[in-house]
Short mmCIF file of C-alpha atoms in Angstrom, two decimals:
data_model
loop_
_atom_site.label_atom_id
_atom_site.label_comp_id
_atom_site.label_asym_id
_atom_site.label_seq_id
_atom_site.Cartn_x
_atom_site.Cartn_y
_atom_site.Cartn_z
CA MET A 1 4.11 -13.36 -26.55
CA SER A 2 4.20 -9.64 -25.01
CA SER A 3 2.61 -8.84 -21.59
CA ALA A 4 -0.30 -7.11 -23.41
CA ASP A 5 -0.90 -10.10 -25.71
CA SER A 6 -0.98 -12.33 -22.62
CA GLN A 7 -3.88 -10.57 -21.19
CA GLY A 8 -7.57 -11.50 -21.75
CA SER A 9 -9.37 -10.66 -24.90
CA ASP A 10 -13.18 -10.67 -23.79
CA MET A 11 -13.33 -7.15 -22.74
CA ALA A 12 -14.66 -5.63 -25.95
CA THR A 13 -18.18 -6.43 -25.28
CA TRP A 14 -17.95 -6.66 -21.58
CA PRO A 15 -19.33 -3.31 -20.38
CA SER A 16 -22.64 -4.44 -21.95
CA SER A 17 -22.45 -7.92 -20.65
CA GLY A 18 -24.10 -9.14 -17.44
CA ARG A 19 -21.82 -12.24 -17.14
CA ASN A 20 -18.00 -12.24 -16.85
CA ARG A 21 -15.66 -15.18 -17.52
CA PHE A 22 -13.04 -15.59 -14.99
CA LEU A 23 -9.87 -17.61 -14.87
CA LEU A 24 -10.61 -19.97 -11.83
CA GLY A 25 -8.52 -22.36 -9.99
CA MET A 26 -9.99 -25.88 -9.42
CA ALA A 27 -9.07 -27.59 -6.32
CA GLU A 28 -6.60 -30.42 -6.74
CA PRO A 29 -5.74 -31.85 -3.18
CA SER A 30 -1.99 -32.52 -2.87
CA GLY A 31 -0.62 -33.04 0.56
CA GLY A 32 -3.34 -31.11 2.42
CA SER A 33 -3.04 -28.19 -0.14
CA CYS A 34 -4.92 -26.62 -3.07
CA ARG A 35 -3.14 -26.64 -6.37
CA PHE A 36 -4.36 -24.36 -9.08
CA SER A 37 -5.13 -25.31 -12.56
CA GLY A 38 -6.41 -22.45 -14.78
CA VAL A 39 -10.11 -23.25 -16.06
CA LEU A 40 -12.16 -20.66 -17.64
CA SER A 41 -15.60 -20.74 -15.84
CA ASP A 42 -18.77 -18.57 -15.31
CA ASN A 43 -18.64 -16.15 -12.15
CA SER A 44 -21.03 -18.54 -10.54
CA ASP A 45 -18.30 -21.20 -9.88
CA ARG A 46 -16.41 -20.97 -6.64
CA LEU A 47 -12.94 -19.59 -6.79
CA CYS A 48 -10.05 -21.37 -5.20
CA LEU A 49 -6.67 -19.77 -5.21
CA MET A 50 -4.93 -21.56 -2.55
CA ALA A 51 -1.31 -21.79 -2.27
CA ASP A 52 0.63 -25.03 -2.85
CA TRP A 53 3.26 -25.47 -0.13
CA SER A 54 4.62 -28.74 -1.41
CA LEU A 55 7.82 -26.86 -3.08
CA LEU A 56 8.42 -25.05 0.10
CA ARG A 57 8.43 -28.33 2.13
CA ALA A 58 10.67 -29.78 -0.31
CA LEU A 59 13.07 -26.70 -0.15
CA LEU A 60 13.14 -26.75 3.61
CA ALA A 61 13.75 -30.50 4.01
CA PRO A 62 17.53 -30.44 4.00
CA VAL A 63 17.82 -27.42 6.02
CA THR A 64 19.43 -27.95 9.36
CA ASP A 65 19.17 -24.51 11.05
CA SER A 66 17.51 -21.59 9.42
CA VAL A 67 16.97 -20.15 5.90
CA THR A 68 15.68 -16.78 4.92
CA LEU A 69 13.45 -16.55 1.64
CA SER A 70 12.62 -13.14 -0.10
CA TRP A 71 8.85 -12.42 -0.05
CA GLU A 72 8.74 -12.34 -3.91
CA ASP A 73 10.51 -15.98 -4.01
CA LEU A 74 8.25 -17.35 -1.52
CA ASP A 75 5.27 -15.95 -3.27
CA ALA A 76 6.34 -17.42 -6.49
CA LEU A 77 7.43 -20.55 -4.94
CA VAL A 78 3.87 -21.35 -3.57
CA GLY A 79 1.97 -20.03 -6.37
CA GLY A 80 0.66 -16.89 -4.63
CA LEU A 81 0.35 -16.05 -0.93
CA PRO A 82 -2.97 -15.84 0.51
CA PRO A 83 -4.11 -12.34 1.50
CA SER A 84 -4.05 -13.36 5.17
CA ALA A 85 -0.26 -13.71 4.76
CA TYR A 86 -0.16 -9.90 4.21
CA THR A 87 -2.74 -8.71 6.83
CA HIS A 88 -2.70 -11.21 9.83
CA SER A 89 0.41 -11.72 11.83
CA ALA A 90 -1.14 -14.95 13.28
CA PHE A 91 -0.80 -16.47 9.87
CA TRP A 92 2.98 -16.93 10.35
CA LYS A 93 2.65 -18.07 13.93
CA GLY A 94 2.63 -21.52 15.40
CA ALA A 95 2.93 -24.97 13.84
CA ARG A 96 1.72 -24.90 10.25
CA SER A 97 1.49 -27.70 7.67
CA GLY A 98 3.20 -25.51 5.10
CA TRP A 99 6.58 -25.60 6.93
CA PRO A 100 6.38 -28.76 9.14
CA GLY A 101 9.33 -29.08 11.55
CA PHE A 102 10.02 -25.17 11.47
CA SER A 103 8.82 -22.05 12.91
CA THR A 104 9.03 -18.57 11.44
CA VAL A 105 11.07 -15.66 12.91
CA ASP A 106 11.90 -12.12 11.82
CA VAL A 107 8.78 -12.12 9.40
CA ARG A 108 8.84 -8.79 7.39
CA VAL A 109 5.69 -8.62 5.38
CA GLY A 110 6.39 -7.84 1.86
CA GLU A 111 10.31 -8.42 2.14
CA SER A 112 11.29 -11.79 3.75
CA VAL A 113 10.55 -14.79 6.02
CA THR A 114 13.09 -16.60 8.08
CA PHE A 115 12.16 -20.25 8.69
CA LEU A 116 13.93 -21.77 11.84
CA ARG A 117 14.26 -25.61 12.38
CA SER A 118 12.82 -26.77 15.55
CA GLY A 119 15.60 -26.99 18.28
CA ALA A 120 17.91 -24.94 16.18
CA ALA A 121 19.54 -21.82 17.53
CA ARG A 122 17.69 -18.41 16.68
CA PRO A 123 19.61 -16.48 13.94
CA SER A 124 21.48 -13.51 15.29
CA PRO A 125 19.30 -10.38 15.02
CA THR A 126 22.29 -8.61 13.72
CA HIS A 127 22.15 -10.35 10.52
CA ARG A 128 19.07 -9.25 9.01
CA PRO A 129 17.91 -10.28 5.58
CA LEU A 130 17.40 -7.84 2.84
CA PRO A 131 18.70 -4.68 4.51
CA ARG A 132 17.39 -1.45 3.49
CA THR A 133 19.61 1.49 2.72
CA VAL A 134 19.50 5.31 2.43
CA ALA A 135 22.29 7.47 1.72
CA GLY A 136 24.18 8.87 4.95
CA PRO A 137 27.68 8.47 6.55
CA ASP A 138 27.50 4.92 6.29
CA ASN A 139 24.76 4.92 3.63
CA SER A 140 22.56 2.49 5.65
CA THR A 141 19.52 2.48 7.88
CA SER A 142 18.12 -0.58 9.76
CA ALA A 143 14.69 1.04 10.24
CA ASP A 144 11.71 -1.08 9.33
CA VAL A 145 9.15 1.73 9.84
CA ILE A 146 9.66 5.54 10.06
CA LEU A 147 7.54 7.89 11.89
CA ILE A 148 7.58 11.61 11.00
CA GLY A 149 6.16 14.38 13.71
CA CYS A 150 3.58 16.89 12.36
CA VAL A 151 4.48 20.50 12.31
CA LYS A 152 2.87 23.93 12.85
CA ARG A 153 3.11 25.12 9.08
CA LYS A 154 0.38 23.68 6.98
CA LEU A 155 -1.44 24.33 3.74
CA PRO A 156 -4.70 26.61 4.23
CA THR A 157 -6.93 23.81 2.68
CA ALA A 158 -7.37 20.06 2.91
CA ALA A 159 -4.66 17.86 1.31
CA PRO A 160 -3.11 14.54 1.54
CA ALA A 161 -1.07 14.55 4.99
CA LYS A 162 2.21 14.21 2.98
CA ASP A 163 1.39 17.52 1.34
CA LEU A 164 -0.44 19.30 4.19
CA TYR A 165 2.65 20.10 6.31
CA VAL A 166 4.82 22.52 4.56
CA SER A 167 7.83 23.34 6.84
CA PRO A 168 11.26 22.77 5.70
CA LEU A 169 11.94 20.31 8.38
CA PHE A 170 9.09 18.22 7.39
CA ARG A 171 9.78 18.17 3.69
CA LYS A 172 13.31 17.02 4.42
CA GLY A 173 11.77 14.19 6.80
CA ARG A 174 9.34 13.05 4.13
CA GLU A 175 11.93 13.00 1.53
CA TYR A 176 14.25 10.86 3.91
CA ALA A 177 11.17 8.48 4.56
CA GLU A 178 10.18 7.92 0.99
CA ASN A 179 13.97 7.56 -0.02
CA ALA A 180 14.16 4.91 2.74
CA GLY A 181 11.68 2.57 0.81
CA VAL A 182 10.06 1.39 4.02
CA PRO A 183 6.57 2.08 5.43
CA TRP A 184 6.26 5.36 7.01
CA PHE A 185 3.50 7.49 8.83
CA ILE A 186 2.98 10.81 10.24
CA LEU A 187 2.38 11.51 13.90
CA SER A 188 -0.36 14.00 14.26
CA ALA A 189 -1.33 15.80 17.49
CA GLN A 190 -4.86 15.64 16.62
CA HIS A 191 -5.37 12.63 14.13
CA ASP A 192 -2.90 10.18 15.72
CA LEU A 193 -1.21 7.91 13.28
CA VAL A 194 -1.86 9.16 9.72
CA ALA A 195 -0.89 7.51 6.36
CA PRO A 196 0.75 9.80 4.05
CA ASP A 197 -1.98 9.81 1.30
CA GLU A 198 -4.87 10.25 3.82
CA GLU A 199 -6.38 13.71 3.46
CA LEU A 200 -6.52 15.92 6.34
CA GLU A 201 -8.06 19.37 6.97
CA PRO A 202 -5.75 21.82 8.47
CA TYR A 203 -5.68 22.08 12.31
CA ASP A 204 -3.82 23.91 15.08
CA LEU A 205 -2.91 21.64 17.86
CA ARG A 206 0.85 20.98 19.26
CA LEU A 207 1.14 17.89 21.22
CA GLY A 208 3.32 19.70 23.76
CA ALA A 209 0.45 22.07 24.64
CA THR A 210 -1.92 19.08 25.73
CA SER A 211 -2.21 17.55 29.19
CA GLN A 212 -0.26 14.47 30.33
CA GLN A 213 -3.40 12.53 30.14
CA TYR A 214 -4.17 13.55 26.56
CA ARG A 215 -0.54 12.60 25.53
CA ARG A 216 -0.91 9.33 27.38
CA GLU A 217 -3.97 8.40 25.61
CA TRP A 218 -2.74 9.62 22.35
CA GLY A 219 0.42 7.31 22.69
CA GLY A 220 -1.74 4.33 23.38
CA ARG A 221 -3.84 5.10 20.26
CA VAL A 222 -0.92 5.53 18.06
CA VAL A 223 0.75 2.30 19.33
CA GLU A 224 -2.39 0.50 18.66
CA ALA A 225 -2.88 2.03 15.15
CA LEU A 226 0.52 0.95 14.22
CA ARG A 227 -0.07 -2.53 15.30
CA GLU A 228 -3.23 -2.58 13.26
CA ALA A 229 -1.44 -1.21 10.19
CA LEU A 230 1.46 -3.72 10.24
CA GLY A 231 -0.06 -6.66 11.92
CA SER A 232 2.65 -6.66 14.58
CA ILE A 233 5.49 -4.34 15.82
CA ASP A 234 7.40 -7.35 17.44
CA GLY A 235 11.08 -7.36 16.48
CA LEU A 236 10.64 -4.23 14.11
CA SER A 237 13.07 -1.24 14.23
CA ILE A 238 11.13 1.95 14.38
CA GLU A 239 12.75 5.36 13.62
CA VAL A 240 10.98 8.30 15.18
CA HIS A 241 11.63 11.78 13.79
CA ALA A 242 9.61 13.93 15.96
CA GLY A 243 9.92 16.22 19.01
CA SER A 244 10.31 14.82 22.36
CA ALA A 245 6.40 15.21 23.47
CA TYR A 246 5.81 12.82 20.61
CA VAL A 247 8.59 10.42 21.01
CA ASP A 248 8.12 10.17 24.86
CA ALA A 249 4.29 9.48 24.40
CA ILE A 250 4.94 6.43 22.41
CA ARG A 251 8.62 4.96 23.28
CA GLU A 252 7.33 2.66 26.07
CA GLY A 253 4.48 1.40 24.14
CA LEU A 254 6.67 0.62 21.22
CA ARG A 255 9.22 -1.15 23.32
CA SER A 256 6.55 -3.33 25.26
CA GLY A 257 5.50 -4.25 21.80
CA GLY A 258 8.70 -5.80 21.10
CA ALA A 259 10.08 -2.94 18.83
CA THR A 260 13.37 -1.23 19.01
CA VAL A 261 12.94 2.64 19.08
CA VAL A 262 15.62 4.60 17.18
CA GLU A 263 15.74 8.38 17.79
CA PRO A 264 18.30 9.85 15.29
CA LEU A 265 17.33 13.41 15.93
CA ALA A 266 17.35 13.25 19.71
CA GLY A 267 18.81 16.51 21.23
CA LEU A 268 19.18 18.21 18.09
CA GLY A 269 18.15 21.78 17.45
CA LEU A 270 16.26 22.88 14.22
CA GLY A 271 19.50 23.67 12.36
CA PRO A 272 21.48 20.43 13.15
CA ARG A 273 18.23 18.49 12.48
CA LEU A 274 17.93 19.98 8.85
CA ALA A 275 21.89 19.48 8.67
CA TRP A 276 21.40 15.83 9.50
CA TYR A 277 18.97 15.34 6.56
CA GLY A 278 21.35 17.33 4.21
CA ASP A 279 24.25 14.87 5.12
CA ARG A 280 21.97 12.02 3.78
CA ALA A 281 20.78 13.63 0.61
CA ILE A 282 20.94 11.43 -2.48
CA ALA A 283 22.26 12.64 -5.85
CA PRO A 284 19.75 12.36 -8.69
CA ALA A 285 20.05 9.12 -10.79
CA PRO A 286 21.01 9.71 -14.52
CA SER A 287 17.80 10.29 -16.77
CA ALA A 288 16.65 7.10 -18.43
CA PRO A 289 15.26 7.18 -22.10
CA ARG A 290 11.36 7.97 -22.10
CA PRO A 291 9.11 5.26 -23.29
CA ASP A 292 7.06 5.88 -26.24
CA LEU A 293 4.00 7.84 -24.72
CA ASP A 294 1.57 7.33 -27.70
CA ASP A 295 2.25 3.58 -27.48
CA LEU A 296 1.73 3.37 -23.68
CA ILE A 297 -1.67 5.06 -23.95
CA ALA A 298 -2.72 2.90 -26.76
CA ARG A 299 -2.02 -0.17 -24.56
CA LEU A 300 -3.80 1.31 -21.59
CA LEU A 301 -6.84 1.85 -23.68
CA ARG A 302 -6.96 -1.72 -25.26
CA ALA A 303 -10.28 -2.53 -23.70
CA ASP A 304 -10.20 -5.99 -25.34
CA LYS A 305 -6.90 -6.82 -23.48
CA ALA A 306 -8.42 -6.03 -19.86
CA ILE A 307 -8.33 -9.18 -17.68
CA SER A 308 -10.30 -9.90 -14.42
CA PRO A 309 -8.61 -9.67 -10.92
CA GLU A 310 -8.71 -13.55 -10.78
CA GLU A 311 -6.82 -13.83 -14.12
CA PHE A 312 -4.21 -11.19 -12.93
CA LEU A 313 -3.78 -13.06 -9.68
CA ALA A 314 -3.31 -16.30 -11.70
CA THR A 315 -0.27 -15.18 -13.20
CA GLY A 316 1.67 -15.64 -10.17
CA ALA A 317 3.74 -12.37 -10.75
CA THR A 318 5.32 -14.03 -13.69
CA LEU A 319 4.52 -10.96 -16.14
CA PHE A 320 4.25 -8.13 -13.56
CA ARG A 321 7.24 -8.10 -11.36
CA SER A 322 8.43 -4.78 -12.66
CA PRO A 323 7.56 -1.14 -12.68
CA GLY A 324 4.80 0.10 -14.99
CA LEU A 325 1.25 1.69 -15.58
CA TYR A 326 -1.96 0.13 -15.13
CA SER A 327 -5.70 1.24 -15.90
CA TRP A 328 -8.88 -0.05 -13.92
CA TRP A 329 -12.20 -0.55 -15.97
CA VAL A 330 -15.59 -1.05 -14.63
CA ASP A 331 -18.74 -2.71 -15.83
CA VAL A 332 -22.26 -1.50 -16.46
CA GLU A 333 -23.42 -2.60 -13.07
CA GLY A 334 -20.27 -1.19 -11.25
CA ALA A 335 -20.60 2.05 -12.89
CA ALA A 336 -24.30 2.29 -11.63
CA ASP A 337 -22.96 1.69 -8.04
CA LEU A 338 -20.39 4.39 -8.42
CA GLU A 339 -22.96 6.88 -9.89
CA THR A 340 -25.24 6.37 -7.08
CA GLY A 341 -22.55 7.18 -4.52
CA LEU A 342 -21.14 10.07 -6.41
CA ARG A 343 -24.44 11.48 -7.60
CA HIS A 344 -22.73 12.26 -10.81
CA PRO A 345 -22.74 10.48 -14.32
CA VAL A 346 -20.08 7.52 -14.25
CA GLU A 347 -19.81 5.82 -17.59
CA PRO A 348 -18.79 2.03 -17.88
CA GLY A 349 -15.13 1.90 -18.92
CA LEU A 350 -11.96 3.43 -17.72
CA ILE A 351 -12.25 4.95 -14.25
CA TYR A 352 -8.71 5.07 -12.92
CA ALA A 353 -5.02 4.89 -13.77
CA GLY A 354 -1.69 4.96 -12.04
CA LEU A 355 1.96 3.77 -11.69
CA ALA A 356 4.09 1.32 -9.59
CA GLY A 357 7.77 1.43 -9.23
CA ALA A 358 8.66 4.99 -10.28
CA THR A 359 12.12 6.24 -8.95
CA ARG A 360 11.50 8.29 -5.93
CA SER A 361 12.26 11.97 -5.33
CA GLY A 362 16.08 12.31 -4.78
CA GLY A 363 16.83 9.59 -7.01
CA ARG A 364 16.06 6.44 -4.47
CA LYS A 365 15.03 3.40 -6.61
CA SER A 366 11.54 2.04 -5.70
CA LYS A 367 11.11 -1.46 -4.89
CA ASN A 368 7.46 -1.41 -5.75
CA THR A 369 6.07 -3.47 -8.75
CA LEU A 370 2.90 -3.76 -10.66
CA TRP A 371 2.43 -7.16 -8.95
CA GLY A 372 2.89 -5.66 -5.55
CA ARG A 373 0.89 -2.64 -6.18
CA ILE A 374 -2.12 -4.37 -7.49
CA LYS A 375 -2.25 -7.63 -5.54
CA THR A 376 -1.08 -6.26 -2.13
CA MET A 377 -2.43 -2.83 -2.08
CA HIS A 378 -5.47 -2.73 -4.45
CA LEU A 379 -6.90 -6.15 -4.13
CA GLY A 380 -5.42 -7.52 -0.85
CA GLY A 381 -4.88 -4.22 1.16
CA ARG A 382 -6.66 -1.69 3.27
CA HIS A 383 -8.03 1.45 2.04
CA GLU A 384 -5.38 3.57 4.50
CA PHE A 385 -2.61 2.56 2.15
CA SER A 386 -4.33 2.73 -1.32
CA THR A 387 -5.93 5.77 -2.50
CA PHE A 388 -7.88 3.67 -5.07
CA ARG A 389 -9.30 1.56 -2.52
CA LEU A 390 -10.10 4.44 -0.38
CA SER A 391 -12.15 6.25 -3.40
CA LEU A 392 -13.74 3.07 -4.37
CA GLY A 393 -14.69 2.21 -0.67
CA SER A 394 -16.01 5.73 0.16
CA VAL A 395 -18.26 5.83 -2.84
CA LEU A 396 -19.72 2.43 -2.28
CA ALA A 397 -20.15 3.26 1.42
CA GLU A 398 -22.16 6.29 0.40
CA SER A 399 -24.27 4.39 -2.30
CA ARG A 400 -25.17 1.55 0.29
CA GLY A 401 -25.71 3.74 3.34
CA ASP A 402 -22.95 2.28 5.18
CA GLN A 403 -21.36 4.00 8.31
CA GLU A 404 -17.75 2.94 7.20
CA ILE A 405 -15.87 1.20 4.50
CA ASP A 406 -16.49 -2.51 4.30
CA GLU A 407 -13.09 -3.81 3.36
CA PRO A 408 -14.20 -7.59 2.41
CA GLY A 409 -17.06 -6.15 0.66
CA LEU A 410 -15.11 -3.69 -1.42
CA THR A 411 -12.71 -6.51 -2.45
CA ALA A 412 -15.58 -8.75 -3.62
CA TRP A 413 -16.97 -5.75 -5.47
CA MET A 414 -13.69 -5.02 -7.24
CA HIS A 415 -13.60 -8.83 -8.27
CA GLU A 416 -17.21 -8.83 -9.62
CA HIS A 417 -17.25 -5.48 -11.47
CA LEU A 418 -13.67 -4.37 -12.40
CA ARG A 419 -11.07 -5.45 -15.07
CA LEU A 420 -7.43 -4.04 -15.43
CA ILE A 421 -4.64 -3.52 -17.87
CA ALA A 422 -1.10 -3.52 -16.52
CA VAL A 423 1.81 -2.49 -18.74
CA PRO A 424 5.22 -3.14 -17.82
CA VAL A 425 7.70 -0.16 -18.26
CA ASN A 426 11.41 -0.46 -17.74
CA ALA A 427 12.08 3.10 -17.53
CA ALA A 428 11.45 3.73 -13.90
CA ASP A 429 13.36 7.04 -13.82
CA THR A 430 10.86 8.86 -16.21
CA LEU A 431 7.65 6.99 -15.15
CA GLY A 432 6.54 9.71 -12.89
CA ASP A 433 6.61 12.27 -15.63
CA VAL A 434 5.13 9.86 -18.14
CA GLU A 435 2.10 9.16 -15.78
CA THR A 436 1.51 12.87 -15.54
CA GLU A 437 1.08 13.09 -19.34
CA VAL A 438 -0.92 9.82 -19.37
CA LEU A 439 -3.35 11.02 -16.79
CA GLN A 440 -3.87 14.37 -18.51
CA GLN A 441 -4.75 12.72 -21.72
CA LEU A 442 -6.97 9.72 -20.34
CA ASP A 443 -8.51 11.98 -17.64
CA PRO A 444 -10.01 8.94 -15.69
CA PRO A 445 -12.96 10.22 -13.48
CA LEU A 446 -11.51 8.68 -10.15
CA ASN A 447 -8.12 10.10 -10.40
CA LEU A 448 -7.56 13.23 -8.19
CA ASP A 449 -4.06 13.99 -8.76
CA LYS A 450 -2.54 15.56 -11.92
CA VAL A 451 -6.10 15.97 -13.40
CA ALA A 452 -8.35 19.08 -13.56
CA ARG A 453 -10.87 19.36 -10.89
CA ASN A 454 -14.60 19.13 -11.62
CA ALA A 455 -17.82 18.49 -9.74
CA LEU A 456 -17.28 14.64 -9.58
CA ARG A 457 -13.96 15.07 -8.21
CA ILE A 458 -14.98 17.46 -5.66
CA GLU A 459 -17.68 15.18 -4.52
CA LEU A 460 -15.22 12.15 -4.30
CA SER A 461 -12.76 14.27 -2.17
CA ALA A 462 -15.54 15.12 0.26
CA LEU A 463 -16.57 11.42 0.43
CA ARG A 464 -13.10 10.42 0.97
CA LYS A 465 -12.75 12.69 4.05
CA ARG A 466 -15.89 11.25 5.44
CA TYR A 467 -15.11 7.57 5.24
CA GLY A 468 -11.27 7.44 5.54
CA ARG A 469 -10.69 5.37 8.65
CA LYS A 470 -8.48 7.50 10.48
CA ARG A 471 -10.50 10.71 9.88
CA ARG A 472 -11.42 12.40 13.25
CA THR A 473 -13.47 15.28 13.26
CA ALA A 474 -13.55 15.98 17.05
CA THR A 475 -11.00 18.73 17.89
CA ALA A 476 -9.08 17.98 20.99
CA THR A 477 -8.90 20.84 23.54
CA PRO A 478 -5.54 21.56 25.05
CA THR A 479 -5.27 21.45 28.76
CA ASP A 480 -2.68 21.98 31.56
#
């Protein structure tokens, strides 16, 4: 059975129907956990999608010291990790019934978890699981997070932060960070810690021109924002690619939080910094065969094959642990909510499309998958790290008169009013170009990149600026 055929088939009349049918999990107590058994039920039933930890307990039983499990293996083993495992560091701390007799160490959200038998020696931190690599003299980096400093040269108009800064040095740093395949952020003198896709207006503020008090307070805000974004910085290796004013302001705060601060560009002038990145350039990967564009578009438009978020999560990543394309669909009531917030017509049906797992610029293979993108970022993430969530959250906040994006409310709304189609595509090297052509033909209303500007998208951009969590409208005044 194909992945497309395995998806639900009740979408044909769905936009005009007031009731959806979801694949729900019924609670079956088993050793204090809740197993999942698929049952189609009306949306008035209560959803139970709790992980089953019995297989993990069985796997750990013979372990005498420690064992490291990849995030994907752990997720599949328990039948789907709960959202709190991704967003709350406290989930992994203390004694838990899921792993009795063990504690967790070196937790790397999205990558791996090490379970340590009580009383056993802690594994050496020099033997880290799942090392990430980038090209360089030794073709490796131990960074868990990369921070890139802002620069003076910017576009004259608002843009995603990763595109706003246009100097050669920033572009080299961005390429390095994207190729590393780890979370990365921008250090902005005015906006503190900024996610790459967060839209910013151009500004003119250099951290080195501000007072010591401003830099001290700025550093505290950056460290706190990083903790909030990652859950914890304890045990992380954080590479900082920025000038001394930026590094000095955050170094001790990061260290006091248990992080290791790495400064690969310390003491280097502009020329040597550019050369440093040049030494780590990655040769482009050979071109892969392009998938059939017409077939992909046809599959993305099969409304009768769209499935609910609950049905997608119930697959347990079996079908979607690969790169690919996806499309999101909205029902009649959801379209009305979006229309209210945007003040422009929104029809029930296709509203957004995107990709996961395309080969990065420079040829670096991405670790992203359809499962990770949709489960972790769209349905279980936060709007700072998902442009789709940011768009939806901003529009809904406007329609409801809220002052900020309501994350739990947004997730609940998505489960109630959206459906999706996910199409695995093995040709990751050409996926980015394919997405461009797909978006130009489908023209989903909530997409902003690779499509033509119109009145609705101009309004959406304005709402995203207004409701983005890190958006700061006050202008800092440099003082001596």
